[in-house]
CSV table of C-alpha atoms in Angstrom, one decimal:
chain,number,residue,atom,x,y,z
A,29,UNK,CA,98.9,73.9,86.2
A,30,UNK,CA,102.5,75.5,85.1
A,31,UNK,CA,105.1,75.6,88.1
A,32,UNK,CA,106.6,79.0,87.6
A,33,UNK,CA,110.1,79.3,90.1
A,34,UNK,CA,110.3,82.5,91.6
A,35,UNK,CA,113.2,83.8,89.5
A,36,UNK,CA,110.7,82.9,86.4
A,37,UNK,CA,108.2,85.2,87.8
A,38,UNK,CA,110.8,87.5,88.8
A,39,UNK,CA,112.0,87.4,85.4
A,40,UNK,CA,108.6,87.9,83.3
A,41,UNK,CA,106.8,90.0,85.8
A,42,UNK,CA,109.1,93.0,87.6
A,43,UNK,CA,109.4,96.1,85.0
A,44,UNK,CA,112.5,97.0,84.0
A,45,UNK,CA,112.2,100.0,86.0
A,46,UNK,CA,109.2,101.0,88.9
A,47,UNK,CA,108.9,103.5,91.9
A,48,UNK,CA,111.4,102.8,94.7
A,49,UNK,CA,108.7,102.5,96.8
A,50,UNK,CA,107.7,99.5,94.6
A,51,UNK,CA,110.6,97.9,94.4
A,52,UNK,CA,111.9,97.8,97.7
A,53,UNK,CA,108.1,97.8,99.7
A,54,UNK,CA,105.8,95.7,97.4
A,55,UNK,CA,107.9,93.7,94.4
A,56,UNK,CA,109.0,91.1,97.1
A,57,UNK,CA,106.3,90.2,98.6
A,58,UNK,CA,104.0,90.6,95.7
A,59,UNK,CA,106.0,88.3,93.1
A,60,UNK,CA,106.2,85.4,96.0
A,61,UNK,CA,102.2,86.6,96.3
A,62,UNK,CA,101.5,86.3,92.4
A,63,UNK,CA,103.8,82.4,92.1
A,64,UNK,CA,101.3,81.4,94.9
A,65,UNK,CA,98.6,82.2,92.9
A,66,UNK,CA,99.5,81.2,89.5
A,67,UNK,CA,101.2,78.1,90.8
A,68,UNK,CA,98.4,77.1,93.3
A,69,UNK,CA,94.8,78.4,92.0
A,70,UNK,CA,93.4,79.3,89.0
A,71,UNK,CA,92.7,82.9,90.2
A,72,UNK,CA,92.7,85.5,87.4
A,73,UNK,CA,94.5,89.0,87.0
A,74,UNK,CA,90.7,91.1,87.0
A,75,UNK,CA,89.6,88.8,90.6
A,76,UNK,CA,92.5,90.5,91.7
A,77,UNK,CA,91.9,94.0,90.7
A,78,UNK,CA,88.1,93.4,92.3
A,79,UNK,CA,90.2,92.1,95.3
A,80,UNK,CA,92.1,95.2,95.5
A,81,UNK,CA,89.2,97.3,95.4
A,82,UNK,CA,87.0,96.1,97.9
A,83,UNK,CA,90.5,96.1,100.8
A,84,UNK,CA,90.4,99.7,99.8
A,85,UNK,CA,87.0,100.0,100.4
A,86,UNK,CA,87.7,98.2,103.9
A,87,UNK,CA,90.3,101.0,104.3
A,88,UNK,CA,87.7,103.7,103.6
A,89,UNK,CA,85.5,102.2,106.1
A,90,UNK,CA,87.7,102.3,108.6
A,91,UNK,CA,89.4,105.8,108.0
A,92,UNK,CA,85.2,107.4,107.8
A,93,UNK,CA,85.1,106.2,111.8
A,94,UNK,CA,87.9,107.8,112.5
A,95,UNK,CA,88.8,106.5,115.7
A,96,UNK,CA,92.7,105.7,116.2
A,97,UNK,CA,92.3,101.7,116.4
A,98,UNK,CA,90.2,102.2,113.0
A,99,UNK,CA,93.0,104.4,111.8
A,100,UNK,CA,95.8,101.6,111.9
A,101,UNK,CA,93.5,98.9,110.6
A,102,UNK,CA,92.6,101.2,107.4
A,103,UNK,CA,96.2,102.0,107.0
A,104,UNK,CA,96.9,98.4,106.8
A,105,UNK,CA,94.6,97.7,104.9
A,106,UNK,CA,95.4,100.1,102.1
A,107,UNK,CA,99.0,98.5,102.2
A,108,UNK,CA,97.5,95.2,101.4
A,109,UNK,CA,95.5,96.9,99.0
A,110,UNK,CA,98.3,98.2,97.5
A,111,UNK,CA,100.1,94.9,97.1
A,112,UNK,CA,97.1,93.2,95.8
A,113,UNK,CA,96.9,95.9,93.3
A,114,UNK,CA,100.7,95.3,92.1
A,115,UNK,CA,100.2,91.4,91.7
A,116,UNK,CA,97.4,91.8,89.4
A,117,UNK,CA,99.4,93.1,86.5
A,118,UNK,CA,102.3,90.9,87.7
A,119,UNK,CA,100.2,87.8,86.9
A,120,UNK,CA,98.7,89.0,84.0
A,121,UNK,CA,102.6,89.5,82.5
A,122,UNK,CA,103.3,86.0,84.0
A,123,UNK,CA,100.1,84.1,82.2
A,124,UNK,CA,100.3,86.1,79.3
A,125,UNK,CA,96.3,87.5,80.0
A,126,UNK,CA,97.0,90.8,79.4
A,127,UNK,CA,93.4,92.4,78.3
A,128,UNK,CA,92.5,96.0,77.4
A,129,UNK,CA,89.7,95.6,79.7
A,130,UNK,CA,91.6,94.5,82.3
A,131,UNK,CA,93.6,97.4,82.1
A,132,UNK,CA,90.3,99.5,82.4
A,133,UNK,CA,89.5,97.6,85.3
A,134,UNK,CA,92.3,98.4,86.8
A,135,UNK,CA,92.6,102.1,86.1
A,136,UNK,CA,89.3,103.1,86.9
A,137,UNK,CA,89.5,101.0,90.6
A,138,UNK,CA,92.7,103.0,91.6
A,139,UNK,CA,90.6,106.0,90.6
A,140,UNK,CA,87.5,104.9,92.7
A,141,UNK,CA,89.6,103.7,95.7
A,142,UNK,CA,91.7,107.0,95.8
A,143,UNK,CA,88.1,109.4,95.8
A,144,UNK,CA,86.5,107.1,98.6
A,145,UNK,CA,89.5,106.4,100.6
A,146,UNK,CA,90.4,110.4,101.1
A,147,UNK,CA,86.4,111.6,101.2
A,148,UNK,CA,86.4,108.8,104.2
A,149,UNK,CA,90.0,109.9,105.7
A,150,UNK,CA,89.4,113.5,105.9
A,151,UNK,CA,85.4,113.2,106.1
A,152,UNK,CA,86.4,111.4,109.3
A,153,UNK,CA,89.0,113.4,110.7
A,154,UNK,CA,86.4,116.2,110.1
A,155,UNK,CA,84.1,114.5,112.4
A,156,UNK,CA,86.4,114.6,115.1
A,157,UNK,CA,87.9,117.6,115.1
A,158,UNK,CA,85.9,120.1,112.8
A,159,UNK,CA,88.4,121.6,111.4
A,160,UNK,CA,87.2,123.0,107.9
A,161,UNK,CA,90.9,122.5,106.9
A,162,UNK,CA,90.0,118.6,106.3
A,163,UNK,CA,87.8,119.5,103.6
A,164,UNK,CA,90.0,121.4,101.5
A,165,UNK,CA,92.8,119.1,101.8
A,166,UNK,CA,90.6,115.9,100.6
A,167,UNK,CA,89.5,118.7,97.3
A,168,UNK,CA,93.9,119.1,96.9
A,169,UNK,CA,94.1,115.2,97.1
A,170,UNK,CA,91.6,114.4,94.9
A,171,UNK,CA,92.8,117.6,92.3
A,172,UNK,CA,96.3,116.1,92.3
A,173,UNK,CA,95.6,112.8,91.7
A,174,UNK,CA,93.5,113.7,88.8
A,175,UNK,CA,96.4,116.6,87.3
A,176,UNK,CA,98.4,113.4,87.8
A,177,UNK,CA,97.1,111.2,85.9
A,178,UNK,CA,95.9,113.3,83.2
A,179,UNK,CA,99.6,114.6,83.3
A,180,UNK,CA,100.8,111.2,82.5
A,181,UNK,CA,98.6,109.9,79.5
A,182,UNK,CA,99.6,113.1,78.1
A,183,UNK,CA,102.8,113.3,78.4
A,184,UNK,CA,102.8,109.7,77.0
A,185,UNK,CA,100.9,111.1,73.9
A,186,UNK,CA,103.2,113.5,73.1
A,187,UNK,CA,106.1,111.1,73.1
A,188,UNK,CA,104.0,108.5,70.7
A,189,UNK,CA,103.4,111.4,68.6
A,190,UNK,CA,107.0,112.7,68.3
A,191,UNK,CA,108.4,108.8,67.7
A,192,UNK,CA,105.9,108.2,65.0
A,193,UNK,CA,106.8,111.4,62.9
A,194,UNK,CA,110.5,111.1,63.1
A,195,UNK,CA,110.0,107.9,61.7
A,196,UNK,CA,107.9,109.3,59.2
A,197,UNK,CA,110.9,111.7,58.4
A,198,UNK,CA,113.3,108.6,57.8
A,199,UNK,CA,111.0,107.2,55.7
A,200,UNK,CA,110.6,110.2,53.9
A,201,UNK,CA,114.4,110.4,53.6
A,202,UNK,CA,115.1,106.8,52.3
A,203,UNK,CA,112.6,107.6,49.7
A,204,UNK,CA,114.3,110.7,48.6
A,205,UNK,CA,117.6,109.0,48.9
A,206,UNK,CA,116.7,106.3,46.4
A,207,UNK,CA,115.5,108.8,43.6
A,208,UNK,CA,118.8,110.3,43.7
A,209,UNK,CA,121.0,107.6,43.4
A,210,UNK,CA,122.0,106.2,40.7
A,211,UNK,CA,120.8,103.0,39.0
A,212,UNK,CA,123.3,101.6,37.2
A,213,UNK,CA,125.0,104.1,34.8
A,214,UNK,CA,128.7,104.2,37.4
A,215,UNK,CA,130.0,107.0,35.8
A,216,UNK,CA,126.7,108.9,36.4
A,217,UNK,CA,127.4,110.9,40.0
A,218,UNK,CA,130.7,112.2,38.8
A,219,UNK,CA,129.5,113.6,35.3
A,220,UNK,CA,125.7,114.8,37.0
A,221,UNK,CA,124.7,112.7,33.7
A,222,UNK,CA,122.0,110.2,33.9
A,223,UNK,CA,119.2,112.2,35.7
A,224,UNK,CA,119.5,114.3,38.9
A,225,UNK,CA,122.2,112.3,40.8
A,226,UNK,CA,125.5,113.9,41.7
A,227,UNK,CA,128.5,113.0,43.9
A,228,UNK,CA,128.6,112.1,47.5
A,229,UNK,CA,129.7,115.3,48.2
A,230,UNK,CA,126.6,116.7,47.8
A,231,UNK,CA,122.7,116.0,47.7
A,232,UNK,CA,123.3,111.9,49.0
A,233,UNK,CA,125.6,113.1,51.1
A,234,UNK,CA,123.3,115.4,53.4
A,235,UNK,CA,120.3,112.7,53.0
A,236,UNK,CA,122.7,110.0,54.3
A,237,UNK,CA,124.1,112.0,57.3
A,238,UNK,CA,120.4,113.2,58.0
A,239,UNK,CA,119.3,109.2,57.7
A,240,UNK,CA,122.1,107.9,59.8
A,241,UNK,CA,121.1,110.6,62.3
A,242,UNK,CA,117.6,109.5,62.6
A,243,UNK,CA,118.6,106.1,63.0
A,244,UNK,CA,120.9,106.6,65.7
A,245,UNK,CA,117.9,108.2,67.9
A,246,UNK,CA,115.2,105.9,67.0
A,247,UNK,CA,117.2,103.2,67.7
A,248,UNK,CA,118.2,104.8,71.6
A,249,UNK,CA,116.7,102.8,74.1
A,250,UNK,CA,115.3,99.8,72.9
A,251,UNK,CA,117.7,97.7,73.5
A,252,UNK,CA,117.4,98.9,76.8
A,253,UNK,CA,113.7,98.5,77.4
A,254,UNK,CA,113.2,95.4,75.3
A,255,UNK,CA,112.1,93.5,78.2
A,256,UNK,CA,109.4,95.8,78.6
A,257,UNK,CA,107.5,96.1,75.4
A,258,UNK,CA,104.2,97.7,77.6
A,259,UNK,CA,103.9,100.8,79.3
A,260,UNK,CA,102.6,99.9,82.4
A,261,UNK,CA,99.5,97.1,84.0
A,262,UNK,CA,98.0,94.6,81.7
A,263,UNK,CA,97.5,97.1,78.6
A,264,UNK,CA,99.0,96.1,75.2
A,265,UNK,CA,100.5,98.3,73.0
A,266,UNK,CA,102.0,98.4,69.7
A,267,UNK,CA,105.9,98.5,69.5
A,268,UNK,CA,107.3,101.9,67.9
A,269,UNK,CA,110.4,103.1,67.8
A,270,UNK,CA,112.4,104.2,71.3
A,271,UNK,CA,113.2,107.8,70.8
A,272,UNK,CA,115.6,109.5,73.6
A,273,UNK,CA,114.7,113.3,72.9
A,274,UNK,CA,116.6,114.5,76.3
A,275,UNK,CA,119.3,115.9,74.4
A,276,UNK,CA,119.1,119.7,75.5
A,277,UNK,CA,117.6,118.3,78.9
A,278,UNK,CA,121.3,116.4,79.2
A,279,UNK,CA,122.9,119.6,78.3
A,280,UNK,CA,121.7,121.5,80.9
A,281,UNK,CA,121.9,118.8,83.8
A,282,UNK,CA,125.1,117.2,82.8
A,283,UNK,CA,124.5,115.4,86.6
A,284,UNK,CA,121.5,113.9,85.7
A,285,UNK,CA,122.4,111.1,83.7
A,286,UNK,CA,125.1,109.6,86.8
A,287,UNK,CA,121.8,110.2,88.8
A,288,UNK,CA,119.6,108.2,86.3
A,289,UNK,CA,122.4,105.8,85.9
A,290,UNK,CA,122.8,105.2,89.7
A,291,UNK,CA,118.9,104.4,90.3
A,292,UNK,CA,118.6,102.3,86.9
A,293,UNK,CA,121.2,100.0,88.7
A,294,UNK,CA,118.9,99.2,91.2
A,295,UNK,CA,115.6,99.8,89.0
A,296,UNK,CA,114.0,102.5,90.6
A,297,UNK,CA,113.0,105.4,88.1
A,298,UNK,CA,113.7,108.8,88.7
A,299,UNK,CA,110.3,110.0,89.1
A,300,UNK,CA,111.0,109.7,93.0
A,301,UNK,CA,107.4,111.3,94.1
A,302,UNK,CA,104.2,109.9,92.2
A,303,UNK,CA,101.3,108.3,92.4
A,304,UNK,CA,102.0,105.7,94.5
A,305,UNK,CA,104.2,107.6,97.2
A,306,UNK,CA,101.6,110.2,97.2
A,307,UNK,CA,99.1,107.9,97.5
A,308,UNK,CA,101.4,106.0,100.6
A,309,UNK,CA,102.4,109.1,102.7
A,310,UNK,CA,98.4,109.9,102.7
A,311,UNK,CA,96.9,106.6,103.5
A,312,UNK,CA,99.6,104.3,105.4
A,313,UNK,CA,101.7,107.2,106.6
A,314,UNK,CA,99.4,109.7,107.8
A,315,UNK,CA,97.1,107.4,109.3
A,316,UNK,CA,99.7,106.0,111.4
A,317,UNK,CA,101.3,109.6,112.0
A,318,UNK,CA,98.1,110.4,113.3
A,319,UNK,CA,97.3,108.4,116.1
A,320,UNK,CA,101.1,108.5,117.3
A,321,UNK,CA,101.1,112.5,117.0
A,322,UNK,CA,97.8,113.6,116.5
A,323,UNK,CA,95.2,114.6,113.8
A,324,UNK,CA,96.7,118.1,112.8
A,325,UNK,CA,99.8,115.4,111.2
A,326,UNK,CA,97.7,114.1,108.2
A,327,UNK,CA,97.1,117.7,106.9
A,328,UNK,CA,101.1,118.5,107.1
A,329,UNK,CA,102.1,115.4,105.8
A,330,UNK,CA,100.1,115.5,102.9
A,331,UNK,CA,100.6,119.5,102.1
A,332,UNK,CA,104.6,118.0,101.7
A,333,UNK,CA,104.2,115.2,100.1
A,334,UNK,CA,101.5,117.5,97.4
A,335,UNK,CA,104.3,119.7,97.1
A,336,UNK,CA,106.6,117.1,96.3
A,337,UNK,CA,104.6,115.6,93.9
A,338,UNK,CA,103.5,118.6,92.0
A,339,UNK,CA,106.9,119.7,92.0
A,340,UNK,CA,107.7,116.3,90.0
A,341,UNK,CA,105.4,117.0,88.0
A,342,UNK,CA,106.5,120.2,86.8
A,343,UNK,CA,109.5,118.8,86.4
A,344,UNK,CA,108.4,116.5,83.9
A,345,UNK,CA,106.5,119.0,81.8
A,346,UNK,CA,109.9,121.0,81.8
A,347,UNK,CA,111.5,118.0,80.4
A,348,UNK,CA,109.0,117.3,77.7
A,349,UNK,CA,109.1,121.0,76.9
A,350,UNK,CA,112.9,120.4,76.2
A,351,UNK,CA,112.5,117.0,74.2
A,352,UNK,CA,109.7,119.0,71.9
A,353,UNK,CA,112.3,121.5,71.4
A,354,UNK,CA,115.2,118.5,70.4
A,355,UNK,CA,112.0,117.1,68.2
A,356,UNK,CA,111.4,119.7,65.8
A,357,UNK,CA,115.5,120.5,65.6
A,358,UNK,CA,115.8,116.8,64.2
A,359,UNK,CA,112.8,116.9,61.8
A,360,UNK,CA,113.6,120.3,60.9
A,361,UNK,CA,117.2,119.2,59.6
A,362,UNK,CA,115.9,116.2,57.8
A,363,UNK,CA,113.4,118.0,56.4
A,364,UNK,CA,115.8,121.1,55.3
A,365,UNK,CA,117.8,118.4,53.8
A,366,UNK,CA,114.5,117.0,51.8
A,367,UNK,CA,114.3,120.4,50.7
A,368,UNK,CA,117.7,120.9,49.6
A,369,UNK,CA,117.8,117.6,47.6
A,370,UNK,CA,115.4,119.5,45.4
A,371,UNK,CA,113.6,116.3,44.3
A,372,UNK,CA,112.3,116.6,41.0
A,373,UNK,CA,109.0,114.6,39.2
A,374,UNK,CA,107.0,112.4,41.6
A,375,UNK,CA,109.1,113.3,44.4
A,376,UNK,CA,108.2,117.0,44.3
A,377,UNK,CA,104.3,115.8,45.3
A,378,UNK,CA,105.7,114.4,48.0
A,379,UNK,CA,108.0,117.2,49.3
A,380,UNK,CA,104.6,119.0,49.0
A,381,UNK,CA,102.9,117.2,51.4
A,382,UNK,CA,105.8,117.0,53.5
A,383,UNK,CA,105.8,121.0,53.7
A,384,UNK,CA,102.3,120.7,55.1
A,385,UNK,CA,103.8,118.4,57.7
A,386,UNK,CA,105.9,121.2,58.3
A,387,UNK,CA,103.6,124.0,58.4
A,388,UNK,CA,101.4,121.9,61.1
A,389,UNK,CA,104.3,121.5,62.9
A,390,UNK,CA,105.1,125.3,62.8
A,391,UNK,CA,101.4,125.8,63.9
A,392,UNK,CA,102.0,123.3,66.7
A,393,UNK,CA,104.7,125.2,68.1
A,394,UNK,CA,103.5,128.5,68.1
């Protein structure tokens, strides 16, 4: 059985960059949880995830009682919960036993534990006060955690989308580039003899700004996430280029990129209000809140925390809005500059079906 050290797991397992509340509440205790593990039994990443679930079922047990001793152990036991559940992707990363149906598992238990955990919380509190205002807030919980997450494979969609075209542009490009230039005839870009080339003042010219261009942004980032090849949890994924498309969003926040730049530092993303703090504030927070105040705190503290996070959220549809806009300005220009190379022959089928590109892209905008 391996001996992994802790700065080996700390190494191979903590994401480049994670929720503050991860980082400084669970990533401590959970990568000196997964070495146990790894180093001690022969426990797998999906035991974990079944693990997770049934503490937050424990949780949802006690929070459907309702009574205040119940309260703190369910909000305890969500926390543990909530470590259990970051140090089942953590091994998986360490042992390399990252499976697409682990990361099923493991997305559709955080969904399960979420719907029983706040139908039990506010069910509960329901009981014992009868205030109708439980109910609604467990159907705002329960919306927002889904807008969420459907928010968030979205959004990721998008971006996939957009890398993958503007490398289809370069490719495009290169392509055109090469019919243009010349073969082997040296004296044939300064006399336009020897087919359609012509000096680099003019048709190469444009296609090799527009190339260097594209390279320049697809190459953005990845040196900076190369450590963290995956999205997120145990679920592969293929590698495509890293495109930063936060060009106008820079422009019109000039501050955000010290404030990105200040929380990278310490790895904590800028998204300062998701899923997980949400999920925190309403099942450890409240909870506790609750039996030191009363039960009238859980609804307050998770209307502000809601607002918080769907505030986020719009936030990051604003940003994708701008990166869509940044999007079709760089394959617009490259493919302006396809157009103005006027490629003759074999090249003009393919400036064909790159105009269809276009027009879908047109059609996506409107």
């Amino acid at each position: 059985m391996p001996g992994y050290t802790l700065d080996e797991v700390r190494a191979r397992t903590l994401k480049e960059r994670d929720s503050w509340l991860t980082v400084y509440l669970a990533d401590p205790v959970a990568v000196r949880l997964v070495r146990v593990v790894a180093n001690r039994t022969s426990v797998t990443p999906n035991q974990l995830t079944v693990v997770a679930l049934f503490l937050g079922l424990g949780a949802a047990v006690c929070f459907a009682f309702g009574y205040w001793q119940l309260l703190l152990l369910g909000a305890a036991l969500y926390y543990v919960c909530f470590l259990v559940d970051c140090a089942d992707g953590k091994l998986a990363r360490l042992t390399g036993s990252e499976s697409l149906f682990g990361a099923w598992m493991d997305y559709v238990s955080d969904r399960f534990r979420v719907l029983v955990c706040v139908v039990a919380l506010m069910g509960g509190q329901y009981r014992e006060t009868g205030h109708v205002a439980f109910v609604w807030l467990a159907l705002a919980v329960v919306f927002l955690d889904m807008l969420r997450y459907l928010n968030a494979l979205q959004v990721y969609k998008v971006r996939r989308e957009m890398r993958s075209h503007l490398a289809a542009a370069l490719e495009r490009a290169r392509a055109t580039l090469s019919m243009l230039e010349p073969e082997g005839d040296a004296t044939g870009s300064a006399t336009g003899g020897g087919g359609r080339t012509m000096s680099d003042g003019g048709e190469q010219a444009v296609l090799r700004h527009g190339i260097g261009v594209l390279e320049q942004i697809l190459r953005s980032q990845n040196e900076r996430e190369a450590r963290n090849q995956r999205t997120a949890g145990k679920q592969p994924d293929l590698t495509l280029p890293k495109v930063d498309l936060h060009q106008e969003f820079r422009t019109r926040f000039p501050w955000y990129q010290r404030f990105w730049s200040a929380l990278n530092a310490r790895r904590v993303r800028t998204h300062l209000v998701g899923g997980i703090e949400f999920q925190m504030a309403v099942f450890v927070v409240a909870p506790v809140a609750a039996v030191l105040v009363g039960p009238p705190v859980i609804g307050w503290i998770t209307a502000f925390v809601g607002v918080l996070l769907l505030a986020f959220e719009i936030a990051i549809i604003y940003k994708l809005w701008l990166s869509t806009r940044d999007f079709f300005r760089v394959v617009d220009g490259i493919d302006g500059a396809l157009r103005f190379s006027g490629p003759s022959d074999g090249a003009e089928e393919q400036g064909r079906d790159t105009g269809s590109d276009s027009d879908s892209q047109t059609t996506a905008r409107q």
